[in-house]
mmCIF file of C-alpha atoms in Angstrom:
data_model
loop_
_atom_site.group_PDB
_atom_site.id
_atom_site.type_symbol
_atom_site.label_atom_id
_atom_site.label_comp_id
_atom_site.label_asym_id
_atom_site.label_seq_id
_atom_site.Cartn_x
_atom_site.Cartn_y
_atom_site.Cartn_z
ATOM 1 C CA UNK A 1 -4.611 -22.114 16.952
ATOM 2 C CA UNK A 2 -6.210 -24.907 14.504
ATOM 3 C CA UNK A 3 -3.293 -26.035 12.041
ATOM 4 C CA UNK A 4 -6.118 -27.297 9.644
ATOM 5 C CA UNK A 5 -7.333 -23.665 9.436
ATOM 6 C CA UNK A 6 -5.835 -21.978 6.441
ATOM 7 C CA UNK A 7 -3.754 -18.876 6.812
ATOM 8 C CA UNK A 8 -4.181 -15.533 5.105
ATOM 9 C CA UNK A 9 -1.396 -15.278 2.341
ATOM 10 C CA UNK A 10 0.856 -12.741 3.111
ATOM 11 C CA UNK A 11 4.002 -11.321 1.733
ATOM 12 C CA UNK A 12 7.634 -11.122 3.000
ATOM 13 C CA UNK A 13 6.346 -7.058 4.047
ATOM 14 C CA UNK A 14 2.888 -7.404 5.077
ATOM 15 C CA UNK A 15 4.215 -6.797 8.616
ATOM 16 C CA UNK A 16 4.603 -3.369 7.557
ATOM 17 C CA UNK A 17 1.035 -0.976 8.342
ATOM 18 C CA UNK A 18 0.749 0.959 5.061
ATOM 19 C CA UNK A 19 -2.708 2.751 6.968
ATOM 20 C CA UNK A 20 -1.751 5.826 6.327
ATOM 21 C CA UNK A 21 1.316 6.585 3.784
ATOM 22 C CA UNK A 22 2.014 10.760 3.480
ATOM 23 C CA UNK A 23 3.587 11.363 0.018
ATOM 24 C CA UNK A 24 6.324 14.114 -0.271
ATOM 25 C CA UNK A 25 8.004 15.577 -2.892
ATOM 26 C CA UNK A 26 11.841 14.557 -2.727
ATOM 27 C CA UNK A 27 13.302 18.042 -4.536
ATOM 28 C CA UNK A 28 11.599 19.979 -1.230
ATOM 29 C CA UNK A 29 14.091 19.343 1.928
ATOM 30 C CA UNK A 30 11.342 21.446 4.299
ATOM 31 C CA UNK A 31 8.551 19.271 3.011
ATOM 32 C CA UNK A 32 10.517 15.948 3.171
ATOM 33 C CA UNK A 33 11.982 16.653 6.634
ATOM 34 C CA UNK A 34 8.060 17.626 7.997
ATOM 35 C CA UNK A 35 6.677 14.314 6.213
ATOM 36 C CA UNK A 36 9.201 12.153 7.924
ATOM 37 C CA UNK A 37 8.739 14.126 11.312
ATOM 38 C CA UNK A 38 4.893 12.759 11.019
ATOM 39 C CA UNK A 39 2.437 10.149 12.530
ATOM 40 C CA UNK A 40 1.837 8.902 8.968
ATOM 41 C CA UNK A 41 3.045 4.853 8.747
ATOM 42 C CA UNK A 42 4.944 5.077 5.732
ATOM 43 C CA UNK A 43 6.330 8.368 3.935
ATOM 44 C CA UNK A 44 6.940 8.248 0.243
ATOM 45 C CA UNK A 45 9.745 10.819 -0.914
ATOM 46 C CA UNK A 46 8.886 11.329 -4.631
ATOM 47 C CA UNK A 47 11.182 11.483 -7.360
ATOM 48 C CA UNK A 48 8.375 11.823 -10.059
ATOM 49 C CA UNK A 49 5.334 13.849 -10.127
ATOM 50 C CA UNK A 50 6.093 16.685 -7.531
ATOM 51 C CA UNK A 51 9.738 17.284 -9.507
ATOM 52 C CA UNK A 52 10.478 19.234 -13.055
ATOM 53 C CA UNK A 53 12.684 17.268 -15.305
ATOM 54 C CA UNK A 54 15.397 19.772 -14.202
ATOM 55 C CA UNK A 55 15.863 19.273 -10.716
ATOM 56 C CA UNK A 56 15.585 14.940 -10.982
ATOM 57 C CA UNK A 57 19.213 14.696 -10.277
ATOM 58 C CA UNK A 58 19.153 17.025 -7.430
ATOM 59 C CA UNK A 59 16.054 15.260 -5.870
ATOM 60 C CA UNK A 60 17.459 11.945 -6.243
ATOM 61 C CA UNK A 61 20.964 13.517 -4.377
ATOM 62 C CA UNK A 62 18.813 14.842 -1.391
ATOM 63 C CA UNK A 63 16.675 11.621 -1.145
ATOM 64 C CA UNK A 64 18.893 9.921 -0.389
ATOM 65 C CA UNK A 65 20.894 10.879 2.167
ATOM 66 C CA UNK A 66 17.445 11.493 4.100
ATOM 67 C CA UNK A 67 16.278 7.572 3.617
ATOM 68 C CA UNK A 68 19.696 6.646 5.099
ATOM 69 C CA UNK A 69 18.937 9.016 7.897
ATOM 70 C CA UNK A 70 15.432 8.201 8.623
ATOM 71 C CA UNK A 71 14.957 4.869 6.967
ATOM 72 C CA UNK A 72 16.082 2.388 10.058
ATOM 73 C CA UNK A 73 13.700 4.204 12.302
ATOM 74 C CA UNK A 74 10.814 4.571 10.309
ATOM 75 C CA UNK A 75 9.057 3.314 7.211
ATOM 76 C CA UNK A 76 10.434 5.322 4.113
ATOM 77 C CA UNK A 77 9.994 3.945 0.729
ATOM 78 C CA UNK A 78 11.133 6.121 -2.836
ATOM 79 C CA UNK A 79 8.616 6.674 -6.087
ATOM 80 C CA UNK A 80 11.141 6.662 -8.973
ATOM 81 C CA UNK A 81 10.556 7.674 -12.231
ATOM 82 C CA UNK A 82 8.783 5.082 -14.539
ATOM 83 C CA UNK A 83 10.963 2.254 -17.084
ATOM 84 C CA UNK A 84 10.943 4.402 -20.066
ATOM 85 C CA UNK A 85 12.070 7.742 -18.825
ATOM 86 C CA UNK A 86 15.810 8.709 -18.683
ATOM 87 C CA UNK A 87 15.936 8.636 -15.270
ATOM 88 C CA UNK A 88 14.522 5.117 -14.542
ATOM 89 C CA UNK A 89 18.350 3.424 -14.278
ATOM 90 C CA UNK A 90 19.379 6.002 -12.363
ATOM 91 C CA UNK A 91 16.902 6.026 -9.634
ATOM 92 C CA UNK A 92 17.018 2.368 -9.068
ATOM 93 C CA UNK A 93 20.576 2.178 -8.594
ATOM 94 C CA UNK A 94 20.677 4.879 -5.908
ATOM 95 C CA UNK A 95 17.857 2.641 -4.498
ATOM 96 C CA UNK A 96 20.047 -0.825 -4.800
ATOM 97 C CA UNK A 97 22.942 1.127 -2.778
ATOM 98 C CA UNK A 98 20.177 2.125 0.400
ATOM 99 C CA UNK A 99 20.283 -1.325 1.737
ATOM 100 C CA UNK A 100 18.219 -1.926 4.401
ATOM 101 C CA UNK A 101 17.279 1.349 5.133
ATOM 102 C CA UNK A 102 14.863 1.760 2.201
ATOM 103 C CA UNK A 103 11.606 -0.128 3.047
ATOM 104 C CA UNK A 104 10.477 -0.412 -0.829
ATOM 105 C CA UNK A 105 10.312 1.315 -4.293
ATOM 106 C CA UNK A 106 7.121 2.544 -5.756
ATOM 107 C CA UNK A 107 7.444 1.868 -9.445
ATOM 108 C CA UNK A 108 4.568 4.343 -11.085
ATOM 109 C CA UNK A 109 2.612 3.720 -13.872
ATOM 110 C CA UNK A 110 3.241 -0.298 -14.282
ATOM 111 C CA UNK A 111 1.517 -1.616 -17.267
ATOM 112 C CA UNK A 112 2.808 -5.466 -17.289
ATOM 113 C CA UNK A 113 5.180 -7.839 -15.759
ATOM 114 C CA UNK A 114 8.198 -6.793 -18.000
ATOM 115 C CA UNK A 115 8.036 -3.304 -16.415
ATOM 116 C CA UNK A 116 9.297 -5.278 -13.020
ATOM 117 C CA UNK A 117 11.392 -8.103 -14.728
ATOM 118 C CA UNK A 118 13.540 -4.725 -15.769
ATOM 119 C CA UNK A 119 13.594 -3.453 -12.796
ATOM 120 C CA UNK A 120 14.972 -6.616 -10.931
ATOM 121 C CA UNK A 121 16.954 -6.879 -13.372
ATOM 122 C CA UNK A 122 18.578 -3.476 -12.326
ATOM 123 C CA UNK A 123 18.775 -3.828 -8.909
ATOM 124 C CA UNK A 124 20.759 -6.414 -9.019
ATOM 125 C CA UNK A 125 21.944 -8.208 -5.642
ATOM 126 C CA UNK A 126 19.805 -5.643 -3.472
ATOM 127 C CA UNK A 127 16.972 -7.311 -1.461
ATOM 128 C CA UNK A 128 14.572 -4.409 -1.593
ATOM 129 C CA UNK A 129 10.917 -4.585 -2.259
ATOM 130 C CA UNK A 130 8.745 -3.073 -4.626
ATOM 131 C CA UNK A 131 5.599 -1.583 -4.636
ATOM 132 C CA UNK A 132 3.480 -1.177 -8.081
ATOM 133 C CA UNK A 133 1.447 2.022 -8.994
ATOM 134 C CA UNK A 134 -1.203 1.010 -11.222
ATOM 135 C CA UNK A 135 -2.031 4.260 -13.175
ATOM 136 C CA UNK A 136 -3.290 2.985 -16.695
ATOM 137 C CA UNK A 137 -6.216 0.868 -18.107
ATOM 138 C CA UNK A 138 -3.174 -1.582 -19.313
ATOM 139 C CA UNK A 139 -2.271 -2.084 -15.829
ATOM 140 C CA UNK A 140 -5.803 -2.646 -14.335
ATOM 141 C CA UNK A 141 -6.122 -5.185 -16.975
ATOM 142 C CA UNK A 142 -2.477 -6.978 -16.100
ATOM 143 C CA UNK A 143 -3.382 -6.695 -12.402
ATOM 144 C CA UNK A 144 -2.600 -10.604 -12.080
ATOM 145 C CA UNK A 145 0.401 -10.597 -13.913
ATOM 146 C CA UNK A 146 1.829 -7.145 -12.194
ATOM 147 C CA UNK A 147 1.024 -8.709 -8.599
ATOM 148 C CA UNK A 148 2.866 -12.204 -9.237
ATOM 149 C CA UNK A 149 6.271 -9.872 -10.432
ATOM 150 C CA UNK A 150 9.592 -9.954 -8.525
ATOM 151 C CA UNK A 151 9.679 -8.403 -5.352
ATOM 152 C CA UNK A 152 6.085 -6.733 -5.485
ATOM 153 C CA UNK A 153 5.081 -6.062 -1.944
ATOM 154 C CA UNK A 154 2.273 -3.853 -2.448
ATOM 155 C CA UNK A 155 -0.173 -2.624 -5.230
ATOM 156 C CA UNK A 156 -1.359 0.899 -5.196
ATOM 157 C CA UNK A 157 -4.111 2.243 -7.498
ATOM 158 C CA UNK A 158 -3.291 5.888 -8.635
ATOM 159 C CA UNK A 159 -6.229 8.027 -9.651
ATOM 160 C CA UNK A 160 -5.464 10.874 -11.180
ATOM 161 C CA UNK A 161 -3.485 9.583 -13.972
ATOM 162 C CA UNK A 162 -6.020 6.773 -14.234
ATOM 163 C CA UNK A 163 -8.770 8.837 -14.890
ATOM 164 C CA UNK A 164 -7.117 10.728 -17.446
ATOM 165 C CA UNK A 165 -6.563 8.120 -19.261
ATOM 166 C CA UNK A 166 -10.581 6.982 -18.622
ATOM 167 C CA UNK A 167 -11.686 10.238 -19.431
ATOM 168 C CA UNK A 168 -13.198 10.319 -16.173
ATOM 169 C CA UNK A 169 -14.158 13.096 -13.709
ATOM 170 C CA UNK A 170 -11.849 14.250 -11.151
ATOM 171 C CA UNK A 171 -14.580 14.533 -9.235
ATOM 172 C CA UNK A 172 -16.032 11.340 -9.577
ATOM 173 C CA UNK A 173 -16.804 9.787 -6.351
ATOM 174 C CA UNK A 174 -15.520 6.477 -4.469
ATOM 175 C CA UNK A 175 -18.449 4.122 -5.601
ATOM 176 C CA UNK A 176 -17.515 5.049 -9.830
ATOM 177 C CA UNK A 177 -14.190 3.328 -9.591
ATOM 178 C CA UNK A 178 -15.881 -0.316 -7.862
ATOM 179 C CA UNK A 179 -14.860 -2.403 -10.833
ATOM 180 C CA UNK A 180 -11.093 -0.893 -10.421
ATOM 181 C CA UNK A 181 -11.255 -1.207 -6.717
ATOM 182 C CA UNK A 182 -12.558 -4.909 -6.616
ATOM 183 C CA UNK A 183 -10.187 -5.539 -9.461
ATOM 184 C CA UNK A 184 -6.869 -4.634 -7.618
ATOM 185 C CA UNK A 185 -7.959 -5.948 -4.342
ATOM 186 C CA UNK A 186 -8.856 -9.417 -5.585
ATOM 187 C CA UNK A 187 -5.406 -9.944 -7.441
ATOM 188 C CA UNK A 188 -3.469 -8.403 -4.329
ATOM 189 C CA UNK A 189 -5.656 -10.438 -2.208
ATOM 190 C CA UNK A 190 -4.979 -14.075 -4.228
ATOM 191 C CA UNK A 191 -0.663 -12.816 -4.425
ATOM 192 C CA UNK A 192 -0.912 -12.488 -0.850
ATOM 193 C CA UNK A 193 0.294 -8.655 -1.001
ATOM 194 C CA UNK A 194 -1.021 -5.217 -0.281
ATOM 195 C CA UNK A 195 -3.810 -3.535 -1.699
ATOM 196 C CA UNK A 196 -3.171 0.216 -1.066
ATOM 197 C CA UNK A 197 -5.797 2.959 -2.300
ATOM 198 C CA UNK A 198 -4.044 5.994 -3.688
ATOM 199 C CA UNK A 199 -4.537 9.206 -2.944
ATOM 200 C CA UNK A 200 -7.935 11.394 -2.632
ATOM 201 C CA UNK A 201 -7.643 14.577 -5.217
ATOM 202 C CA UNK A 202 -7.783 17.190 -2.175
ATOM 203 C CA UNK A 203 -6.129 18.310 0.650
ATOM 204 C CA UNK A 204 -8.318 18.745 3.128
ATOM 205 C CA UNK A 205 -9.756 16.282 6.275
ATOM 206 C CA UNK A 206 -13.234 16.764 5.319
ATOM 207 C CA UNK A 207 -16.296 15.122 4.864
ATOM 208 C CA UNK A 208 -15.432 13.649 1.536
ATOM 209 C CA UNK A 209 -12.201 12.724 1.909
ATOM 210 C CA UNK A 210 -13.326 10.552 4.988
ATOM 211 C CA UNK A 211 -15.705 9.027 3.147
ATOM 212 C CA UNK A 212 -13.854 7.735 0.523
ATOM 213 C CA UNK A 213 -10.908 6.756 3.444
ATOM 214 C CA UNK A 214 -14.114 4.704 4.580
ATOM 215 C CA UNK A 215 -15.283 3.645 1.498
ATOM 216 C CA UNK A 216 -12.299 1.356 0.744
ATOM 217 C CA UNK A 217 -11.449 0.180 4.106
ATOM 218 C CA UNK A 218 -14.856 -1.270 3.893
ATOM 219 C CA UNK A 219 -13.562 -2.818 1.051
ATOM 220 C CA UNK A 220 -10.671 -4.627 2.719
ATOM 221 C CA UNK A 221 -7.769 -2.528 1.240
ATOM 222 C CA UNK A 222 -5.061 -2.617 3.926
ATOM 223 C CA UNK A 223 -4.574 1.640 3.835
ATOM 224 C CA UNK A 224 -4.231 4.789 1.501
ATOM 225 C CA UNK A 225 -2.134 7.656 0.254
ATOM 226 C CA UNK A 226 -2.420 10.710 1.796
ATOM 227 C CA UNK A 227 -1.460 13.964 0.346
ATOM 228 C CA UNK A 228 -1.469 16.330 3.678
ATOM 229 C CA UNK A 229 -0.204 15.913 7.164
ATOM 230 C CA UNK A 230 -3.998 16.454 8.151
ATOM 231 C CA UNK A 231 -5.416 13.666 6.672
ATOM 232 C CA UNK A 232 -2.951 11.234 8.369
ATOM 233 C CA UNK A 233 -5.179 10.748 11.320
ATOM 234 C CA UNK A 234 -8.343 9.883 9.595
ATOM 235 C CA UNK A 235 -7.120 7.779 7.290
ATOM 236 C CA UNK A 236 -4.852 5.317 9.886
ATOM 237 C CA UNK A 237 -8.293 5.185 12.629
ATOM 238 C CA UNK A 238 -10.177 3.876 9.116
ATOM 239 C CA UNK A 239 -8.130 1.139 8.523
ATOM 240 C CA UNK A 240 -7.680 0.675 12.416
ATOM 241 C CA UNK A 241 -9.965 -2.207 14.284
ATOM 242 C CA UNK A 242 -11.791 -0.686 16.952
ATOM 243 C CA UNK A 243 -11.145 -2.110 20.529
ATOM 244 C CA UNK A 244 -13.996 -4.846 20.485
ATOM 245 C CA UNK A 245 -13.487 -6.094 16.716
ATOM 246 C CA UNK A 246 -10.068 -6.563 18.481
ATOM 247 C CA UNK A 247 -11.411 -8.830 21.482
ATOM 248 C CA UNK A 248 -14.473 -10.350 18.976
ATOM 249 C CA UNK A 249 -11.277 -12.009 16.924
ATOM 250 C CA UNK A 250 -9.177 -12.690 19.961
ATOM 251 C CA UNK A 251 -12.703 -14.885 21.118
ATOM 252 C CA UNK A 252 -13.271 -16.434 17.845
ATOM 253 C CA UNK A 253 -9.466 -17.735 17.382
ATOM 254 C CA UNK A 254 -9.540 -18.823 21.527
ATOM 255 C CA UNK A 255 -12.675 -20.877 20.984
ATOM 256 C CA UNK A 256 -11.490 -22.458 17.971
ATOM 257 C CA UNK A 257 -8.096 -23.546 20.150
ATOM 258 C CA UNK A 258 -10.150 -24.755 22.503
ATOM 259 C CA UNK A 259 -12.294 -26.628 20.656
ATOM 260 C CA UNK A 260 -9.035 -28.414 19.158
ATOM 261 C CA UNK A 261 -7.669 -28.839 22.277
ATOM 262 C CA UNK A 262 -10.604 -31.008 23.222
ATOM 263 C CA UNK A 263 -10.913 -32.508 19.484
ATOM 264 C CA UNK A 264 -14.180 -31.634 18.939
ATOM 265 C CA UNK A 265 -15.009 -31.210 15.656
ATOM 266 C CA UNK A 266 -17.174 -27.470 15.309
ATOM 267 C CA UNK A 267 -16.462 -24.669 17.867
ATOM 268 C CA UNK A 268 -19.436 -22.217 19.168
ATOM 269 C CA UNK A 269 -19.196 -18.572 20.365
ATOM 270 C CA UNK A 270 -22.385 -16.564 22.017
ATOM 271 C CA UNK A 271 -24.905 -19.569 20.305
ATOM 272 C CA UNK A 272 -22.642 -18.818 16.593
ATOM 273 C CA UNK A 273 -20.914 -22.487 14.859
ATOM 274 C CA UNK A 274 -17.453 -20.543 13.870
ATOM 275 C CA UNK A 275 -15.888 -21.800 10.556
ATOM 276 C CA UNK A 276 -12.697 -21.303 8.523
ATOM 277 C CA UNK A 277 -13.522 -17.894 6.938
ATOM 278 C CA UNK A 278 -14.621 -16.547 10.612
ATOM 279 C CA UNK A 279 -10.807 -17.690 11.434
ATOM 280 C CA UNK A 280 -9.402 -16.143 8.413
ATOM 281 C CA UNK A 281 -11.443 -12.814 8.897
ATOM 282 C CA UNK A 282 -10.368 -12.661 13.055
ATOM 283 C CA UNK A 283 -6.406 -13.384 11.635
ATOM 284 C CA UNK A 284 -6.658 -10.393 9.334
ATOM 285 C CA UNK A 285 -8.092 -8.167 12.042
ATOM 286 C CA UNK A 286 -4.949 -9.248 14.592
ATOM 287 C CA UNK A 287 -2.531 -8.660 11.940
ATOM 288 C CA UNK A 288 -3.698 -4.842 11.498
ATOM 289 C CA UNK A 289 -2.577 -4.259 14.874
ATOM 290 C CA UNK A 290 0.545 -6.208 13.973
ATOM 291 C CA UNK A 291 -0.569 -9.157 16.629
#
């Protein structure tokens, strides 16, 4: 492979496929348990959203013991509660003490760098990664700083809170939230760390929730949140590469060797003068299949 070419920035966890990651809620053992049994790439067990302020403590107690179980054969990250709330400390100290077996946190509704700073600060000695939910207009417009934080991995846009804030639809469709999209992916994108769509509002595998699966695959996000065991499937074959975009890159990334190897100075394919981006582009398909 051409040392001249440059290589697609990646972070310490970009070897992890984030295609298709099923959210849980951690207070629900049943739900958990059948999330974790799944075909989705990552499961997120949720201390937030999906449990009442009364049962926090108990979800964080039964969360844990089920990363420590699953976590070392399977991707299983945590969504704690957000700096602010009394449970914040809490959660990221049961975190710190999962070791290795916890793949990352999701820290929701990050509005700046200080929100992470705190965080690290927190965990301390532990090595774990986070991933940021960006939930507000403050942290679409702190994108840059929030993706250059300690230990971000991953950057995940969350809609429904983000529209409430906008005052937009629920309904609104894929193509309305461009500017938020092109936003997030950019600053992953120049950080060298995930982009990650969040979740469609609806259960179902249907016509609209594959579309907007599409919609930001086209894009060049690197997977989405799923809310239901059925959409698991559509989402990870839309962020898959199809057999021949496989062997197309493989091509591309041989005939620039081999032009190298015989120090010429352009390499062809099928009557096509291949260039750096072409090499970048064929990298990026390879690593989606983790080659």
């Amino acid at each position: 492979m051409p040392t001249e070419l440059p290589e697609v920035p990646v972070s310490s966890e970009q070897h992890l496929r984030r295609r298709a990651v099923l959210v849980a809620p951690g207070s629900d053992e049943r739900k958990a348990g059948k999330a974790l049994a799944s075909a989705a790439d990552e499961v997120v067990l949720d201390l937030e959203d999906a449990v009442t302020a009364a049962q926090k403590d108990a979800a964080r107690e039964l969360v844990a013991p089920l990363v420590r179980e699953h976590g070392a054969a399977r991707t299983v990250s945590v969504r704690i509660n957000g700096r602010g709330t009394p449970w914040f400390e809490d959660d990221l100290r049961t975190c710190a003490a999962l070791g290795d077996a916890l793949a990352s946190i999701v820290i929701p509704k990050v509005e700046s760098a200080d929100d992470l700073v705190e965080a690290d600060r927190i965990l301390g000695d532990s090595t774990v990664p986070v991933q940021a939910l960006i939930e507000t207009p403050a942290g679409v417009q702190r994108i840059d700083e929030i993706v250059a934080g300690p230990r971000v991995a991953g950057v995940i846009i969350g809609y429904a809170d983000l529209g409430a804030s906008l005052g937009r639809a629920r309904t609104a469709a894929p193509e309305h939230w461009l500017y938020v999209q092109d936003r997030v992916l950019h600053a992953a994108r120049a950080a060298g760390v995930q982009a990650i769509d969040g979740p469609f509002l609806g259960i179902a595998d249907d016509d609209a929730f594959r579309h907007s699966v599409q919609w930001v695959s086209d894009l060049g996000f690197d997977g989405k949140w799923v809310i239901h065991p059925a959409q698991i499937t559509s989402a990870a074959a839309a962020f898959t590469p199809t057999d021949d975009q496989v062997d197309a890159a493989r091509k591309v990334l041989a005939a620039l060797e081999e032009a190298e190897n015989r120090g010429a100075g352009a390499a062809q394919l099928d009557g096509q003068m291949l260039d750096e981006a072409v090499a970048v582009a064929a990298r990026r398909t390879l690593s989606k299949i983790g080659a």
